[in-house]
CSV table of C-alpha atoms in Angstrom, one decimal:
chain,number,residue,atom,x,y,z
A,224,UNK,CA,91.4,76.9,65.6
A,225,UNK,CA,89.4,75.6,68.5
A,226,UNK,CA,92.6,74.3,70.1
A,227,UNK,CA,94.3,77.7,69.7
A,228,UNK,CA,91.3,79.5,71.2
A,229,UNK,CA,91.5,77.2,74.2
A,230,UNK,CA,95.2,78.0,74.8
A,231,UNK,CA,94.4,81.7,74.6
A,232,UNK,CA,91.6,81.4,77.1
A,233,UNK,CA,93.8,79.3,79.4
A,234,UNK,CA,96.6,82.0,79.3
A,235,UNK,CA,94.0,84.7,80.1
A,236,UNK,CA,92.7,82.6,83.0
A,237,UNK,CA,96.2,82.4,84.5
A,238,UNK,CA,96.9,86.1,84.0
A,239,UNK,CA,93.6,87.1,85.6
A,240,UNK,CA,94.1,84.7,88.6
A,241,UNK,CA,97.9,85.3,89.1
A,242,UNK,CA,98.7,86.2,92.7
A,243,UNK,CA,99.9,89.8,92.7
A,244,UNK,CA,101.7,89.2,96.1
A,245,UNK,CA,103.6,86.1,95.1
A,246,UNK,CA,106.9,88.0,94.4
A,247,UNK,CA,108.7,91.1,95.3
A,248,UNK,CA,108.6,94.3,93.2
A,249,UNK,CA,110.8,96.4,95.4
A,250,UNK,CA,113.5,98.3,93.6
A,251,UNK,CA,115.9,100.7,95.4
A,252,UNK,CA,115.6,104.4,94.2
A,253,UNK,CA,118.6,106.0,92.4
A,254,UNK,CA,120.6,108.0,94.9
A,255,UNK,CA,123.7,110.2,94.6
A,256,UNK,CA,125.4,110.9,97.9
A,257,UNK,CA,126.2,114.6,98.6
A,258,UNK,CA,128.4,116.5,101.1
A,259,UNK,CA,126.8,118.9,103.6
A,260,UNK,CA,128.0,122.5,103.6
A,261,UNK,CA,127.5,124.9,106.5
A,262,UNK,CA,127.6,128.3,104.8
A,263,UNK,CA,127.9,130.3,108.0
A,264,UNK,CA,129.0,128.3,111.0
A,265,UNK,CA,127.7,129.7,114.3
A,266,UNK,CA,129.6,129.8,117.6
A,267,UNK,CA,128.4,127.3,120.2
A,268,UNK,CA,126.8,129.0,123.2
A,269,UNK,CA,126.3,125.8,125.1
A,270,UNK,CA,128.7,122.9,125.7
A,271,UNK,CA,128.8,120.4,122.9
A,272,UNK,CA,130.0,116.8,122.7
A,273,UNK,CA,133.6,116.2,121.7
A,274,UNK,CA,132.5,114.2,118.7
A,275,UNK,CA,133.3,116.0,115.4
A,276,UNK,CA,129.9,116.6,113.8
A,277,UNK,CA,127.4,119.2,112.7
A,278,UNK,CA,125.1,120.4,115.6
A,279,UNK,CA,121.9,122.4,115.6
A,280,UNK,CA,121.1,124.4,118.7
A,281,UNK,CA,117.4,125.4,119.1
A,282,UNK,CA,117.1,128.4,121.2
A,283,UNK,CA,113.5,128.3,122.5
A,284,UNK,CA,111.4,130.1,125.1
A,285,UNK,CA,111.5,127.0,127.2
A,286,UNK,CA,115.3,126.5,127.0
A,287,UNK,CA,117.9,125.1,124.6
A,288,UNK,CA,117.8,121.8,122.5
A,289,UNK,CA,121.0,120.5,121.1
A,290,UNK,CA,120.9,118.0,118.2
A,291,UNK,CA,123.6,116.2,116.3
A,292,UNK,CA,122.7,116.3,112.6
A,293,UNK,CA,123.4,113.2,110.5
A,294,UNK,CA,125.3,114.8,107.7
A,295,UNK,CA,126.6,111.4,106.4
A,296,UNK,CA,123.3,109.5,106.8
A,297,UNK,CA,120.7,112.0,105.5
A,298,UNK,CA,122.8,114.7,103.8
A,299,UNK,CA,120.1,116.2,101.5
A,300,UNK,CA,117.6,116.4,104.4
A,301,UNK,CA,120.3,118.0,106.7
A,302,UNK,CA,121.3,120.5,104.0
A,303,UNK,CA,117.7,121.5,103.5
A,304,UNK,CA,117.3,122.1,107.2
A,305,UNK,CA,120.6,124.1,107.5
A,306,UNK,CA,119.8,126.2,104.5
A,307,UNK,CA,116.3,127.1,105.8
A,308,UNK,CA,117.7,127.7,109.3
A,309,UNK,CA,120.4,130.1,108.0
A,310,UNK,CA,118.3,131.8,105.4
A,311,UNK,CA,120.3,130.4,102.5
A,312,UNK,CA,117.3,129.0,100.7
A,313,UNK,CA,114.3,130.7,99.1
A,314,UNK,CA,110.9,129.7,100.3
A,315,UNK,CA,107.4,130.8,99.5
A,316,UNK,CA,105.9,133.2,102.1
A,317,UNK,CA,102.2,133.3,102.9
A,318,UNK,CA,101.7,136.3,100.6
A,319,UNK,CA,103.0,134.3,97.7
A,320,UNK,CA,106.3,136.1,97.5
A,321,UNK,CA,109.7,134.3,97.5
A,322,UNK,CA,111.7,135.1,100.6
A,323,UNK,CA,115.2,134.4,101.7
A,324,UNK,CA,115.7,134.7,105.5
A,325,UNK,CA,116.1,132.4,108.5
A,326,UNK,CA,113.0,130.3,108.2
A,327,UNK,CA,112.5,128.9,111.7
A,328,UNK,CA,113.1,132.1,113.7
A,329,UNK,CA,109.8,133.0,115.5
A,330,UNK,CA,107.9,129.8,114.6
A,331,UNK,CA,106.3,127.7,117.3
A,332,UNK,CA,106.1,124.0,118.2
A,333,UNK,CA,102.6,124.0,117.0
A,334,UNK,CA,101.8,120.4,117.7
A,335,UNK,CA,102.9,118.6,120.9
A,336,UNK,CA,101.6,115.2,122.1
A,337,UNK,CA,102.5,113.8,125.5
A,338,UNK,CA,104.4,110.5,125.3
A,339,UNK,CA,105.0,111.1,121.6
A,340,UNK,CA,106.7,114.1,120.1
A,341,UNK,CA,107.0,117.9,119.6
A,342,UNK,CA,106.5,119.2,116.1
A,343,UNK,CA,107.6,122.6,114.6
A,344,UNK,CA,108.5,124.2,111.3
A,345,UNK,CA,105.1,125.4,110.1
A,346,UNK,CA,104.9,129.0,109.1
A,347,UNK,CA,101.1,129.0,109.4
A,348,UNK,CA,101.3,127.6,113.0
A,349,UNK,CA,98.7,124.9,112.4
A,350,UNK,CA,100.5,122.2,110.5
A,351,UNK,CA,99.3,123.3,107.1
A,352,UNK,CA,102.3,125.3,105.9
A,353,UNK,CA,105.7,124.7,104.4
A,354,UNK,CA,108.4,126.3,102.3
A,355,UNK,CA,106.5,126.0,99.0
A,356,UNK,CA,108.3,122.9,97.8
A,357,UNK,CA,108.6,119.2,98.6
A,358,UNK,CA,111.4,116.7,98.4
A,359,UNK,CA,111.8,112.9,98.6
A,360,UNK,CA,112.4,110.8,101.7
A,361,UNK,CA,116.1,109.8,102.3
A,362,UNK,CA,115.8,106.4,103.9
A,363,UNK,CA,117.4,103.0,103.6
A,364,UNK,CA,114.7,100.6,104.5
A,365,UNK,CA,117.1,97.6,104.5
A,366,UNK,CA,119.4,99.3,107.1
A,367,UNK,CA,116.3,99.6,109.3
A,368,UNK,CA,115.6,95.8,108.9
A,369,UNK,CA,112.3,96.3,107.2
A,370,UNK,CA,113.1,93.6,104.7
A,371,UNK,CA,113.4,91.1,107.5
A,372,UNK,CA,110.0,91.6,109.0
A,373,UNK,CA,106.9,90.1,107.5
A,374,UNK,CA,104.0,92.5,107.2
A,375,UNK,CA,101.6,90.2,108.9
A,376,UNK,CA,103.9,90.1,112.0
A,377,UNK,CA,104.2,93.9,112.2
A,378,UNK,CA,101.0,95.5,113.7
A,379,UNK,CA,102.4,99.0,113.3
A,380,UNK,CA,102.1,98.7,109.5
A,381,UNK,CA,98.6,97.3,109.2
A,382,UNK,CA,97.3,100.6,107.6
A,383,UNK,CA,99.9,100.4,104.9
A,384,UNK,CA,99.2,96.7,104.4
A,385,UNK,CA,95.5,97.4,103.9
A,386,UNK,CA,96.3,100.2,101.5
A,387,UNK,CA,98.7,98.0,99.4
A,388,UNK,CA,95.9,95.4,99.0
A,389,UNK,CA,93.3,97.9,98.2
A,390,UNK,CA,95.6,99.5,95.6
A,391,UNK,CA,96.4,96.2,94.0
A,392,UNK,CA,92.7,95.3,93.7
A,393,UNK,CA,91.8,98.8,92.6
A,394,UNK,CA,89.3,99.3,95.5
A,395,UNK,CA,88.4,102.9,96.0
A,396,UNK,CA,85.3,102.8,98.2
A,397,UNK,CA,83.7,100.9,101.0
A,398,UNK,CA,81.0,99.6,98.5
A,399,UNK,CA,83.7,98.1,96.3
A,400,UNK,CA,85.4,96.5,99.3
A,401,UNK,CA,82.1,94.9,100.3
A,402,UNK,CA,81.5,93.6,96.8
A,403,UNK,CA,85.0,92.1,96.7
A,404,UNK,CA,85.1,90.9,100.3
A,405,UNK,CA,86.1,87.3,99.6
A,406,UNK,CA,88.8,88.4,97.1
A,407,UNK,CA,90.0,91.1,99.5
A,408,UNK,CA,90.4,88.7,102.4
A,409,UNK,CA,92.3,86.2,100.3
A,410,UNK,CA,94.6,88.9,99.0
A,411,UNK,CA,95.2,90.3,102.5
A,412,UNK,CA,96.4,86.9,103.7
A,413,UNK,CA,98.8,86.6,100.8
A,414,UNK,CA,100.1,90.1,101.3
A,415,UNK,CA,100.8,89.4,105.0
A,416,UNK,CA,103.7,87.1,103.8
A,417,UNK,CA,105.5,90.0,102.1
A,418,UNK,CA,108.1,92.1,104.0
A,419,UNK,CA,107.3,95.5,105.5
A,420,UNK,CA,109.8,97.0,103.0
A,421,UNK,CA,107.8,95.5,100.1
A,422,UNK,CA,104.5,96.8,101.4
A,423,UNK,CA,105.8,100.3,102.1
A,424,UNK,CA,107.3,100.3,98.6
A,425,UNK,CA,104.0,99.4,97.1
A,426,UNK,CA,102.3,102.3,98.9
A,427,UNK,CA,104.7,104.9,97.4
A,428,UNK,CA,107.7,105.0,99.7
A,429,UNK,CA,111.1,105.3,98.0
A,430,UNK,CA,114.2,103.7,99.6
A,431,UNK,CA,117.8,103.9,98.7
A,432,UNK,CA,120.6,101.5,99.7
A,433,UNK,CA,123.4,104.0,100.1
A,434,UNK,CA,122.8,105.7,103.5
A,435,UNK,CA,122.7,104.2,107.0
A,436,UNK,CA,119.3,105.2,108.3
A,437,UNK,CA,118.4,105.6,112.0
A,438,UNK,CA,115.4,104.4,113.9
A,439,UNK,CA,112.8,106.8,115.3
A,440,UNK,CA,114.0,106.5,118.9
A,441,UNK,CA,113.6,108.9,121.9
A,442,UNK,CA,115.2,112.2,120.9
A,443,UNK,CA,115.2,111.5,117.2
A,444,UNK,CA,114.9,114.5,114.9
A,445,UNK,CA,112.8,113.6,111.9
A,446,UNK,CA,110.9,115.1,109.0
A,447,UNK,CA,107.2,115.5,109.4
A,448,UNK,CA,105.3,114.7,106.2
A,449,UNK,CA,101.9,114.1,104.7
A,450,UNK,CA,102.8,110.8,103.2
A,451,UNK,CA,105.6,109.4,101.0
A,452,UNK,CA,108.1,112.0,99.7
A,453,UNK,CA,106.3,115.1,100.9
A,454,UNK,CA,109.1,116.7,103.0
A,455,UNK,CA,109.4,120.4,103.3
A,456,UNK,CA,110.2,122.3,106.5
A,457,UNK,CA,108.2,120.6,109.3
A,458,UNK,CA,110.1,118.4,111.7
A,459,UNK,CA,109.5,116.6,115.0
A,460,UNK,CA,111.6,115.5,118.0
A,461,UNK,CA,110.5,112.4,119.8
A,462,UNK,CA,109.8,112.4,123.5
A,463,UNK,CA,109.7,108.6,123.4
A,464,UNK,CA,110.6,105.7,121.1
A,465,UNK,CA,108.2,105.5,118.1
A,466,UNK,CA,109.0,102.2,116.3
A,467,UNK,CA,105.7,102.6,114.3
A,468,UNK,CA,107.4,105.5,112.4
A,469,UNK,CA,110.5,103.6,111.2
A,470,UNK,CA,110.7,103.8,107.4
A,471,UNK,CA,108.0,106.4,107.2
A,472,UNK,CA,110.0,109.5,108.2
A,473,UNK,CA,113.5,110.5,107.5
A,474,UNK,CA,115.4,110.6,110.8
A,475,UNK,CA,118.2,113.2,110.3
A,476,UNK,CA,119.4,114.0,113.8
A,477,UNK,CA,119.5,113.0,117.4
A,478,UNK,CA,119.0,115.0,120.6
A,479,UNK,CA,122.2,115.2,122.7
A,480,UNK,CA,121.0,117.5,125.4
A,481,UNK,CA,117.7,119.1,126.3
A,482,UNK,CA,115.4,116.2,126.9
A,483,UNK,CA,114.0,118.0,130.0
A,484,UNK,CA,113.2,121.0,127.6
A,485,UNK,CA,111.3,118.6,125.4
A,486,UNK,CA,109.2,117.6,128.4
A,487,UNK,CA,108.6,121.3,129.3
A,488,UNK,CA,107.5,122.0,125.7
A,489,UNK,CA,105.1,119.1,125.9
A,490,UNK,CA,103.8,120.3,129.2
A,491,UNK,CA,103.3,123.9,127.9
A,492,UNK,CA,101.0,122.7,125.1
A,493,UNK,CA,100.4,123.5,121.4
A,494,UNK,CA,102.0,126.7,120.1
A,495,UNK,CA,103.1,127.8,123.6
A,496,UNK,CA,106.9,127.5,122.8
A,497,UNK,CA,108.6,129.7,120.3
A,498,UNK,CA,111.9,129.0,118.4
A,499,UNK,CA,113.9,132.1,118.8
A,500,UNK,CA,116.7,131.0,116.6
A,501,UNK,CA,118.5,127.9,115.3
A,502,UNK,CA,122.3,127.9,115.5
A,503,UNK,CA,124.3,125.6,113.3
A,504,UNK,CA,127.7,124.7,114.6
A,505,UNK,CA,130.2,122.7,112.5
A,506,UNK,CA,132.7,120.7,114.5
A,507,UNK,CA,133.7,118.4,111.7
A,508,UNK,CA,137.0,120.2,110.9
A,509,UNK,CA,138.3,120.2,114.4
A,510,UNK,CA,141.5,118.2,114.6
A,511,UNK,CA,142.7,117.0,118.0
A,512,UNK,CA,146.4,118.0,118.7
A,513,UNK,CA,148.8,115.1,118.6
A,514,UNK,CA,150.9,114.4,121.7
């Protein structure tokens, strides 16, 4: 009996002292690809690239922005944007009533930051609003190379690294952190050996392995959010490269003309530029004549 009790205690000791960062827990999220449909293709009022693709033209009070939408690489995000822009999707108005009309018409770029980005898509005009629903991120972390970077070598993701460690140790306050300082420091060093992909996964991000995701470079159109899987209607367009956002936001388009307009919007300041309309032009079906 004494021998049996000793074995049980030894097993409990191993379980209690097992390193929670010794192995990966990452699992790709289930994902079913979809095709993007443009219900009412608009006519282009500005020159577009020859490339067959879906384009969004933002008509703003500062000028026009033309973006190629990544219908193959973020189809569900692109479809949501198109349906909101064209009034094909119901959303919740500020009075609590469901409305079906072009969502972005009349909204402003409510948040602009020099050498960063311009953000729009908030019906409240202050970053607190949305369409009344949320949907998941649509990102392939491996295609961004996040599985090849150790968290300890990626200063951009230190906040997420700290969160992952705190979550694992169930630390919810500064007092608890102080009480577990030694354990916390040891766990932090162990967690630094994990990949950025693993750390982000442990802080709630979902990644699939079906799409080819794009980095948040200059001119990238991406979903703004309040954390993992909280997408709605708000978006931003980068004025510069923002590598610290890779894997944290779904990039679903790329600016092809209008970078000077982005600069003007930034210069104008918060809520000084209005989106008059968003046109959706579908050039995917264009077939070049054979000689």
